Amino acid sequence: MARDGSVVPADPQAMALVKKKTQSSRSWILFDASGQGSLLDVDKYAIMHRVQIHARDLRILDPLLSYPSTILGREKAIVLNLEHIKAIITAEEVLLRDPTDDNVVPVVEELQRRLPQVGSGHQQEGDGKEYNVGQHDMEGAEEDESPFEFRALEVALEAICSFLAARTTELEMAAYPALDELTSKISSRNLDRVRKLKSAMTRLTARVQKVRDELEQLLDDDDDMADLYLSRKLASASPVSGSRGGGGAWFAASPTIGSKISRASRASLATVHLDENDVEELEMLLEAYFMQIDGTLNKLTTLREYIDDTEDYINIQLDNHRNQLIQLELFLSSGTVCLSFFSLVTAIFGMNIPYTWNENHGYMFKWVVIISGTISAVTFLLIIAYARKKGLVGS
């Protein structure tokens, strides 16, 4: 494998072959500004040389290492680690890791569809006539002239927000019926089912919370958002680097960047008006997806509250049954005391010790045994009837 990497045309058969390779974790797909993709099977040194990032930044994208969701702005690249979406975005291209993954394939298709910049100079109608973009179409033209890195970032954010929202919806569809079934019938099977759903909800909440925290941290720091304006930094640094000869390594790493600096400069000038402190465009983009991921987190919070309410209801039910059992035990103990009293009377009359009052009164023993047994049986039946009335024992 060459250090500088080999470029292969991106077609379905080639992607299937890459998926079968043992080194598939090193496979990348590269998208240029026109949305054309090319498969790359390179090592980390070639990627570091191409996008000018450090090894510690590339390590964040390693699928074998567990790193939380992160959006890092570097001098010439954006390092993006959002769950299964692991990408490196520059001012001219996007490198997406593991393009054959089932969860990444929709992102690949969306990048191919949305990365090409739509021209805003003319508009073609159905009858074949061309019309210049008027005053009313300026707003749409400005959206079409968004920097390349923002269009790629928007695709990634939209994909991860949709993915987490879909997982939340699936969890809700499984959790609410299980909780309702548990409230109607408390059994080991239902309890174990709810336990697994609660564990899945906890893990999903942590993932959603991390993405939300990352977006919130970016929104709270204008400097971090300014670091993500790669086209602006490229447009402002290109004359200096060209005069000093410091950009040779970058042009060698990305051959197409030289021919597109003018376009990136025009886009940067049109969107940010040469104001390095203007981060309004990116702020609006991040706020939109922050609200979406915050809505997903609110759904999970509502589900957690529903689970907690169900647990409280079940605990109340169990406490009620426990109190009923304690009450039954109390009545049985009272009945036992009553039976013990009559047993004591019977035992006294059944002793063989001679009594003066027992002479010529043998019939008394028979009557005491009959009366004691009758009272004991009636007392026992009354206790059972009361317990059935209260629902302490079954019928």
CSV table of C-alpha atoms in Angstrom, one decimal:
chain,number,residue,atom,x,y,z
A,1,MET,CA,0.0,0.0,0.0
A,2,ALA,CA,1.4,3.3,-1.0
A,3,ARG,CA,1.9,6.0,1.6
A,4,ASP,CA,0.1,8.6,-0.5
A,5,GLY,CA,-2.9,6.3,-1.1
A,6,SER,CA,-4.5,5.0,-4.3
A,7,VAL,CA,-7.7,6.5,-5.7
A,8,VAL,CA,-10.4,4.1,-7.1
A,9,PRO,CA,-13.6,5.1,-8.9
A,10,ALA,CA,-16.6,4.8,-6.6
A,11,ASP,CA,-19.0,2.2,-8.1
A,12,PRO,CA,-21.2,-0.3,-6.3
A,13,GLN,CA,-19.0,-3.3,-7.2
A,14,ALA,CA,-15.9,-1.6,-5.9
A,15,MET,CA,-17.6,-0.6,-2.7
A,16,ALA,CA,-18.8,-4.2,-2.2
A,17,LEU,CA,-15.2,-5.4,-2.7
A,18,VAL,CA,-13.9,-2.9,-0.2
A,19,LYS,CA,-16.5,-4.1,2.4
A,20,LYS,CA,-15.1,-7.7,2.1
A,21,LYS,CA,-11.6,-6.6,2.8
A,22,THR,CA,-10.1,-7.2,6.2
A,23,GLN,CA,-8.7,-3.7,6.2
A,24,SER,CA,-12.2,-2.2,5.5
A,25,SER,CA,-11.8,0.0,8.6
A,26,ARG,CA,-9.3,2.0,6.6
A,27,SER,CA,-11.6,2.6,3.6
A,28,TRP,CA,-12.6,6.2,2.9
A,29,ILE,CA,-14.7,7.8,0.2
A,30,LEU,CA,-13.8,11.3,-1.1
A,31,PHE,CA,-16.3,13.8,-2.4
A,32,ASP,CA,-15.3,16.9,-4.2
A,33,ALA,CA,-17.2,20.1,-4.7
A,34,SER,CA,-19.2,18.6,-7.7
A,35,GLY,CA,-20.4,15.7,-5.5
A,36,GLN,CA,-18.3,13.1,-7.4
A,37,GLY,CA,-17.1,10.3,-5.1
A,38,SER,CA,-13.9,8.2,-5.2
A,39,LEU,CA,-13.0,5.3,-3.0
A,40,LEU,CA,-9.7,5.6,-1.1
A,41,ASP,CA,-8.0,2.7,0.6
A,42,VAL,CA,-5.2,4.5,2.4
A,43,ASP,CA,-3.4,4.5,5.7
A,44,LYS,CA,-3.6,7.2,8.3
A,45,TYR,CA,-0.4,8.9,7.2
A,46,ALA,CA,-1.8,9.6,3.8
A,47,ILE,CA,-4.9,11.0,5.3
A,48,MET,CA,-2.9,13.2,7.7
A,49,HIS,CA,-0.8,14.4,4.8
A,50,ARG,CA,-3.8,15.2,2.6
A,51,VAL,CA,-5.9,17.1,5.1
A,52,GLN,CA,-3.1,18.5,7.3
A,53,ILE,CA,-4.3,17.2,10.7
A,54,HIS,CA,-2.5,15.6,13.6
A,55,ALA,CA,-2.6,12.0,14.5
A,56,ARG,CA,-4.6,12.7,17.7
A,57,ASP,CA,-7.3,14.2,15.6
A,58,LEU,CA,-7.4,11.2,13.3
A,59,ARG,CA,-7.5,8.9,16.3
A,60,ILE,CA,-10.9,10.3,17.1
A,61,LEU,CA,-12.3,8.7,13.9
A,62,ASP,CA,-10.9,5.3,14.7
A,63,PRO,CA,-13.9,2.9,14.9
A,64,LEU,CA,-11.9,0.6,17.2
A,65,LEU,CA,-11.7,3.4,19.8
A,66,SER,CA,-14.7,4.7,21.6
A,67,TYR,CA,-14.8,8.4,21.4
A,68,PRO,CA,-17.9,10.6,22.2
A,69,SER,CA,-19.5,12.8,19.5
A,70,THR,CA,-17.1,15.6,18.6
A,71,ILE,CA,-16.9,18.5,16.1
A,72,LEU,CA,-13.4,19.9,16.0
A,73,GLY,CA,-12.3,22.9,13.9
A,74,ARG,CA,-8.7,22.8,12.7
A,75,GLU,CA,-6.7,25.2,10.5
A,76,LYS,CA,-7.7,23.5,7.2
A,77,ALA,CA,-10.2,20.9,8.2
A,78,ILE,CA,-13.2,20.0,10.3
A,79,VAL,CA,-12.9,16.7,12.2
A,80,LEU,CA,-16.4,15.2,12.6
A,81,ASN,CA,-17.2,12.3,14.8
A,82,LEU,CA,-21.0,11.9,15.2
A,83,GLU,CA,-21.9,8.3,16.2
A,84,HIS,CA,-21.4,6.3,12.9
A,85,ILE,CA,-20.6,9.4,10.8
A,86,LYS,CA,-16.9,9.9,10.9
A,87,ALA,CA,-15.7,12.4,8.4
A,88,ILE,CA,-13.1,15.0,7.6
A,89,ILE,CA,-14.3,18.2,5.9
A,90,THR,CA,-12.1,20.6,4.1
A,91,ALA,CA,-12.9,23.7,2.0
A,92,GLU,CA,-12.9,21.6,-1.1
A,93,GLU,CA,-13.6,18.0,-0.3
A,94,VAL,CA,-15.1,15.6,2.2
A,95,LEU,CA,-13.5,12.3,3.4
A,96,LEU,CA,-16.1,9.9,4.9
A,97,ARG,CA,-15.0,6.8,6.7
A,98,ASP,CA,-16.5,3.3,6.1
A,99,PRO,CA,-18.8,4.2,3.2
A,100,THR,CA,-20.2,0.7,3.0
A,101,ASP,CA,-21.7,0.7,6.4
A,102,ASP,CA,-25.4,0.4,6.3
A,103,ASN,CA,-25.9,3.5,8.4
A,104,VAL,CA,-23.4,5.5,6.3
A,105,VAL,CA,-24.8,4.6,2.9
A,106,PRO,CA,-27.7,7.2,3.2
A,107,VAL,CA,-25.1,9.8,4.1
A,108,VAL,CA,-23.1,9.0,1.0
A,109,GLU,CA,-26.2,9.3,-1.2
A,110,GLU,CA,-27.1,12.6,0.4
A,111,LEU,CA,-23.6,14.0,-0.1
A,112,GLN,CA,-23.7,13.2,-3.7
A,113,ARG,CA,-27.1,14.9,-4.1
A,114,ARG,CA,-26.5,18.1,-2.1
A,115,LEU,CA,-22.8,18.9,-2.4
A,116,PRO,CA,-23.0,20.2,-6.0
A,117,GLN,CA,-23.6,23.9,-5.9
A,118,VAL,CA,-26.6,25.0,-7.8
A,119,GLY,CA,-26.0,28.0,-10.1
A,120,SER,CA,-27.9,31.1,-9.3
A,121,GLY,CA,-27.3,33.1,-12.4
A,122,HIS,CA,-30.3,31.8,-14.5
A,123,GLN,CA,-33.4,29.8,-14.0
A,124,GLN,CA,-34.8,27.4,-16.6
A,125,GLU,CA,-38.6,27.2,-17.0
A,126,GLY,CA,-40.6,24.4,-18.6
A,127,ASP,CA,-41.1,26.3,-21.9
A,128,GLY,CA,-37.4,26.5,-22.5
A,129,LYS,CA,-37.1,30.3,-21.7
A,130,GLU,CA,-34.4,31.6,-19.4
A,131,TYR,CA,-35.0,34.2,-16.8
A,132,ASN,CA,-32.4,36.2,-14.7
A,133,VAL,CA,-32.7,35.9,-11.0
A,134,GLY,CA,-34.6,38.9,-9.8
A,135,GLN,CA,-34.8,40.7,-6.5
A,136,HIS,CA,-37.2,38.1,-5.1
A,137,ASP,CA,-34.8,35.2,-5.8
A,138,MET,CA,-31.8,36.7,-4.0
A,139,GLU,CA,-32.6,34.9,-0.8
A,140,GLY,CA,-32.5,31.5,-2.6
A,141,ALA,CA,-29.3,32.4,-4.3
A,142,GLU,CA,-27.7,33.2,-1.0
A,143,GLU,CA,-28.6,29.7,0.2
A,144,ASP,CA,-27.1,28.2,-2.9
A,145,GLU,CA,-23.8,30.0,-2.2
A,146,SER,CA,-23.2,28.6,1.2
A,147,PRO,CA,-19.6,27.5,1.7
A,148,PHE,CA,-18.8,23.9,0.8
A,149,GLU,CA,-17.9,22.9,4.3
A,150,PHE,CA,-21.2,24.1,5.6
A,151,ARG,CA,-23.2,22.1,3.1
A,152,ALA,CA,-21.2,19.0,4.0
A,153,LEU,CA,-21.6,19.8,7.7
A,154,GLU,CA,-25.4,20.2,7.3
A,155,VAL,CA,-25.7,16.8,5.6
A,156,ALA,CA,-23.9,15.2,8.5
A,157,LEU,CA,-25.9,17.0,11.2
A,158,GLU,CA,-29.2,16.3,9.4
A,159,ALA,CA,-28.3,12.6,9.1
A,160,ILE,CA,-27.3,12.2,12.7
A,161,CYS,CA,-30.4,14.1,14.0
A,162,SER,CA,-32.7,12.0,11.8
A,163,PHE,CA,-30.9,8.8,12.9
A,164,LEU,CA,-31.3,9.5,16.6
A,165,ALA,CA,-34.8,10.7,16.1
A,166,ALA,CA,-35.7,7.4,14.4
A,167,ARG,CA,-34.1,5.4,17.2
A,168,THR,CA,-36.1,7.4,19.7
A,169,THR,CA,-39.3,6.7,17.8
A,170,GLU,CA,-38.6,3.0,17.7
A,171,LEU,CA,-37.9,3.0,21.4
A,172,GLU,CA,-41.1,4.8,22.2
A,173,MET,CA,-43.1,2.4,20.1
A,174,ALA,CA,-41.7,-0.5,22.0
A,175,ALA,CA,-41.7,1.1,25.5
A,176,TYR,CA,-45.2,2.5,25.9
A,177,PRO,CA,-47.0,-0.8,25.2
A,178,ALA,CA,-44.6,-2.7,27.4
A,179,LEU,CA,-45.2,-0.2,30.3
A,180,ASP,CA,-48.9,-0.4,29.9
A,181,GLU,CA,-48.8,-4.2,29.9
A,182,LEU,CA,-46.7,-4.1,33.0
A,183,THR,CA,-49.2,-2.0,34.9
A,184,SER,CA,-52.0,-4.4,34.0
A,185,LYS,CA,-50.0,-7.5,34.9
A,186,ILE,CA,-46.8,-7.6,37.0
A,187,SER,CA,-44.8,-10.6,36.1
A,188,SER,CA,-41.1,-11.5,35.8
A,189,ARG,CA,-41.3,-11.4,32.0
A,190,ASN,CA,-42.8,-7.9,31.8
A,191,LEU,CA,-40.4,-6.6,34.4
A,192,ASP,CA,-37.4,-8.0,32.5
A,193,ARG,CA,-38.7,-6.5,29.2
A,194,VAL,CA,-39.1,-3.1,30.8
A,195,ARG,CA,-35.6,-3.4,32.4
A,196,LYS,CA,-34.1,-3.9,28.9
A,197,LEU,CA,-36.0,-1.0,27.4
A,198,LYS,CA,-34.9,1.2,30.3
A,199,SER,CA,-31.3,0.3,29.7
A,200,ALA,CA,-31.6,1.0,26.0
A,201,MET,CA,-33.2,4.4,26.8
A,202,THR,CA,-30.4,5.3,29.1
A,203,ARG,CA,-27.8,4.5,26.5
A,204,LEU,CA,-29.7,6.4,23.8
A,205,THR,CA,-30.2,9.4,26.1
A,206,ALA,CA,-26.4,9.6,26.7
A,207,ARG,CA,-25.7,9.6,23.0
A,208,VAL,CA,-28.3,12.3,22.3
A,209,GLN,CA,-27.1,14.3,25.2
A,210,LYS,CA,-23.5,14.3,23.9
A,211,VAL,CA,-24.5,15.5,20.5
A,212,ARG,CA,-26.6,18.2,22.1
A,213,ASP,CA,-23.8,19.3,24.4
A,214,GLU,CA,-21.4,19.5,21.5
A,215,LEU,CA,-23.7,21.7,19.5
A,216,GLU,CA,-24.4,23.9,22.5
A,217,GLN,CA,-20.7,24.2,23.2
A,218,LEU,CA,-20.1,25.4,19.6
A,219,LEU,CA,-23.0,27.9,19.9
A,220,ASP,CA,-21.6,29.3,23.1
A,221,ASP,CA,-18.2,30.0,21.7
A,222,ASP,CA,-17.9,32.3,18.7
A,223,ASP,CA,-14.2,31.5,18.3
A,224,ASP,CA,-14.9,27.8,17.8
A,225,MET,CA,-17.6,28.6,15.2
A,226,ALA,CA,-15.1,31.0,13.4
A,227,ASP,CA,-12.7,28.0,13.2
A,228,LEU,CA,-15.2,26.2,11.1
A,229,TYR,CA,-15.2,28.8,8.3
A,230,LEU,CA,-12.6,27.0,6.2
A,231,SER,CA,-13.4,28.8,3.0
A,232,ARG,CA,-12.9,32.2,4.7
A,233,LYS,CA,-9.6,31.2,6.1
A,234,LEU,CA,-8.5,29.7,2.8
A,235,ALA,CA,-9.5,32.9,0.9
A,236,SER,CA,-7.7,35.1,3.4
A,237,ALA,CA,-4.6,33.0,3.6
A,238,SER,CA,-4.1,32.1,-0.1
A,239,PRO,CA,-2.4,35.3,-1.2
A,240,VAL,CA,0.0,35.2,1.7
A,241,SER,CA,0.8,31.6,1.3
A,242,GLY,CA,1.3,32.0,-2.5
A,243,SER,CA,3.8,34.8,-2.0
A,244,ARG,CA,5.7,33.1,0.7
A,245,GLY,CA,5.6,29.6,-0.8
A,246,GLY,CA,4.2,28.1,2.3
A,247,GLY,CA,1.2,26.4,0.7
A,248,GLY,CA,3.1,24.0,-1.6
A,249,ALA,CA,2.4,21.0,0.6
A,250,TRP,CA,-1.3,21.8,0.7
A,251,PHE,CA,-1.5,22.2,-3.1
A,252,ALA,CA,0.4,18.9,-3.5
A,253,ALA,CA,-1.9,17.1,-1.2
A,254,SER,CA,-5.0,18.4,-2.9
A,255,PRO,CA,-4.3,19.1,-6.7
A,256,THR,CA,-7.8,20.6,-7.4
A,257,ILE,CA,-7.7,23.2,-4.7
A,258,GLY,CA,-5.6,25.7,-6.8
A,259,SER,CA,-8.2,25.9,-9.5
A,260,LYS,CA,-11.0,26.5,-7.0
A,261,ILE,CA,-9.6,29.2,-4.8
A,262,SER,CA,-11.2,31.9,-6.7
A,263,ARG,CA,-14.7,30.3,-6.4
A,264,ALA,CA,-14.1,29.7,-2.7
A,265,SER,CA,-13.0,33.3,-2.3
A,266,ARG,CA,-16.1,34.6,-4.0
A,267,ALA,CA,-18.4,32.4,-1.9
A,268,SER,CA,-16.6,33.5,1.3
A,269,LEU,CA,-16.9,37.1,0.3
A,270,ALA,CA,-20.6,36.7,-0.6
A,271,THR,CA,-21.6,35.0,2.6
A,272,VAL,CA,-19.4,36.6,5.3
A,273,HIS,CA,-18.8,40.0,3.8
A,274,LEU,CA,-15.1,39.9,4.8
A,275,ASP,CA,-16.1,40.0,8.5
A,276,GLU,CA,-14.0,37.5,10.3
A,277,ASN,CA,-16.2,37.8,13.4
A,278,ASP,CA,-19.4,37.2,11.6
A,279,VAL,CA,-20.6,33.7,12.5
A,280,GLU,CA,-24.3,34.3,11.9
A,281,GLU,CA,-24.6,31.8,9.0
A,282,LEU,CA,-23.1,28.9,11.0
A,283,GLU,CA,-25.0,29.9,14.1
A,284,MET,CA,-28.3,29.7,12.3
A,285,LEU,CA,-27.3,26.3,10.9
A,286,LEU,CA,-26.3,24.9,14.3
A,287,GLU,CA,-29.3,26.4,16.1
A,288,ALA,CA,-31.7,24.6,13.7
A,289,TYR,CA,-30.2,21.2,14.4
A,290,PHE,CA,-29.7,22.0,18.1
A,291,MET,CA,-33.5,22.5,18.3
A,292,GLN,CA,-34.1,19.2,16.5
A,293,ILE,CA,-31.7,17.2,18.8
A,294,ASP,CA,-33.1,19.0,21.8
A,295,GLY,CA,-36.6,17.9,20.8
A,296,THR,CA,-35.4,14.3,20.6
A,297,LEU,CA,-33.9,14.7,24.0
A,298,ASN,CA,-37.2,16.0,25.3
A,299,LYS,CA,-38.9,12.9,24.0
A,300,LEU,CA,-36.5,10.7,25.8
A,301,THR,CA,-37.0,12.8,29.0
A,302,THR,CA,-40.7,12.4,28.7
A,303,LEU,CA,-40.3,8.6,28.2
A,304,ARG,CA,-38.0,8.5,31.3
A,305,GLU,CA,-40.7,10.3,33.3
A,306,TYR,CA,-43.3,7.9,32.1
A,307,ILE,CA,-41.1,5.0,33.2
A,308,ASP,CA,-40.5,6.6,36.6
A,309,ASP,CA,-44.3,7.1,37.0
A,310,THR,CA,-44.9,3.5,36.1
A,311,GLU,CA,-42.4,2.3,38.6
A,312,ASP,CA,-44.0,4.5,41.3
A,313,TYR,CA,-47.4,3.0,40.4
A,314,ILE,CA,-46.0,-0.5,40.6
A,315,ASN,CA,-44.4,0.2,43.9
A,316,ILE,CA,-47.7,1.5,45.2
A,317,GLN,CA,-49.4,-1.6,44.1
A,318,LEU,CA,-46.8,-3.8,45.7
A,319,ASP,CA,-47.0,-1.8,48.9
A,320,ASN,CA,-50.7,-2.3,48.9
A,321,HIS,CA,-50.4,-6.0,48.5
A,322,ARG,CA,-47.8,-6.1,51.2
A,323,ASN,CA,-50.1,-4.2,53.6
A,324,GLN,CA,-52.9,-6.6,52.8
A,325,LEU,CA,-50.6,-9.6,53.6
A,326,ILE,CA,-49.6,-7.9,56.8
A,327,GLN,CA,-53.3,-7.4,57.7
A,328,LEU,CA,-54.1,-11.0,56.9
A,329,GLU,CA,-51.2,-12.1,59.1
A,330,LEU,CA,-52.6,-10.0,61.9
A,331,PHE,CA,-56.1,-11.6,61.6
A,332,LEU,CA,-54.6,-15.1,61.5
A,333,SER,CA,-52.6,-14.3,64.6
A,334,SER,CA,-55.8,-13.1,66.3
A,335,GLY,CA,-57.6,-16.2,65.3
A,336,THR,CA,-54.7,-18.3,66.6
A,337,VAL,CA,-54.9,-16.5,70.0
A,338,CYS,CA,-58.7,-17.3,70.1
A,339,LEU,CA,-58.1,-21.0,69.3
A,340,SER,CA,-55.3,-21.1,71.9
A,341,PHE,CA,-57.8,-20.0,74.6
A,342,PHE,CA,-60.2,-22.7,73.8
A,343,SER,CA,-57.5,-25.2,73.5
A,344,LEU,CA,-56.4,-24.2,77.0
A,345,VAL,CA,-59.9,-24.8,78.4
A,346,THR,CA,-60.0,-28.2,76.6
A,347,ALA,CA,-56.6,-29.2,78.0
A,348,ILE,CA,-57.6,-28.3,81.5
A,349,PHE,CA,-60.7,-30.5,81.4
A,350,GLY,CA,-58.7,-33.3,79.7
A,351,MET,CA,-56.1,-33.6,82.5
A,352,ASN,CA,-56.0,-36.7,84.7
A,353,ILE,CA,-55.4,-34.8,87.9
A,354,PRO,CA,-58.2,-35.4,90.4
A,355,TYR,CA,-60.4,-32.4,91.1
A,356,THR,CA,-63.1,-32.2,93.7
A,357,TRP,CA,-65.4,-30.4,91.4
A,358,ASN,CA,-64.8,-33.0,88.6
A,359,GLU,CA,-66.4,-35.8,90.6
A,360,ASN,CA,-69.7,-37.0,89.1
A,361,HIS,CA,-69.4,-34.3,86.4
A,362,GLY,CA,-67.9,-36.4,83.5
A,363,TYR,CA,-70.4,-35.1,81.0
A,364,MET,CA,-68.8,-31.6,81.3
A,365,PHE,CA,-65.7,-32.7,79.4
A,366,LYS,CA,-67.8,-33.7,76.4
A,367,TRP,CA,-69.7,-30.4,76.3
A,368,VAL,CA,-66.5,-28.3,76.7
A,369,VAL,CA,-64.9,-30.2,73.7
A,370,ILE,CA,-68.0,-29.7,71.6
A,371,ILE,CA,-68.4,-26.0,72.4
A,372,SER,CA,-64.7,-25.2,72.0
A,373,GLY,CA,-64.5,-27.0,68.6
A,374,THR,CA,-67.6,-25.2,67.4
A,375,ILE,CA,-66.4,-21.8,68.5
A,376,SER,CA,-63.0,-22.4,66.9
A,377,ALA,CA,-64.5,-23.5,63.6
A,378,VAL,CA,-66.8,-20.5,63.5
A,379,THR,CA,-64.0,-18.1,64.3
A,380,PHE,CA,-61.8,-19.6,61.6
A,381,LEU,CA,-64.7,-19.3,59.0
A,382,LEU,CA,-65.3,-15.7,60.0
A,383,ILE,CA,-61.6,-14.9,59.5
A,384,ILE,CA,-61.6,-16.6,56.1
A,385,ALA,CA,-64.7,-14.7,55.0
A,386,TYR,CA,-63.3,-11.4,56.1
A,387,ALA,CA,-60.1,-12.1,54.2
A,388,ARG,CA,-62.0,-12.9,51.0
A,389,LYS,CA,-64.0,-9.8,51.4
A,390,LYS,CA,-60.9,-7.7,51.6
A,391,GLY,CA,-59.3,-9.6,48.7
A,392,LEU,CA,-56.5,-11.0,50.9
A,393,VAL,CA,-57.1,-14.6,49.7
A,394,GLY,CA,-58.5,-16.0,46.5
A,395,SER,CA,-61.9,-17.4,46.1
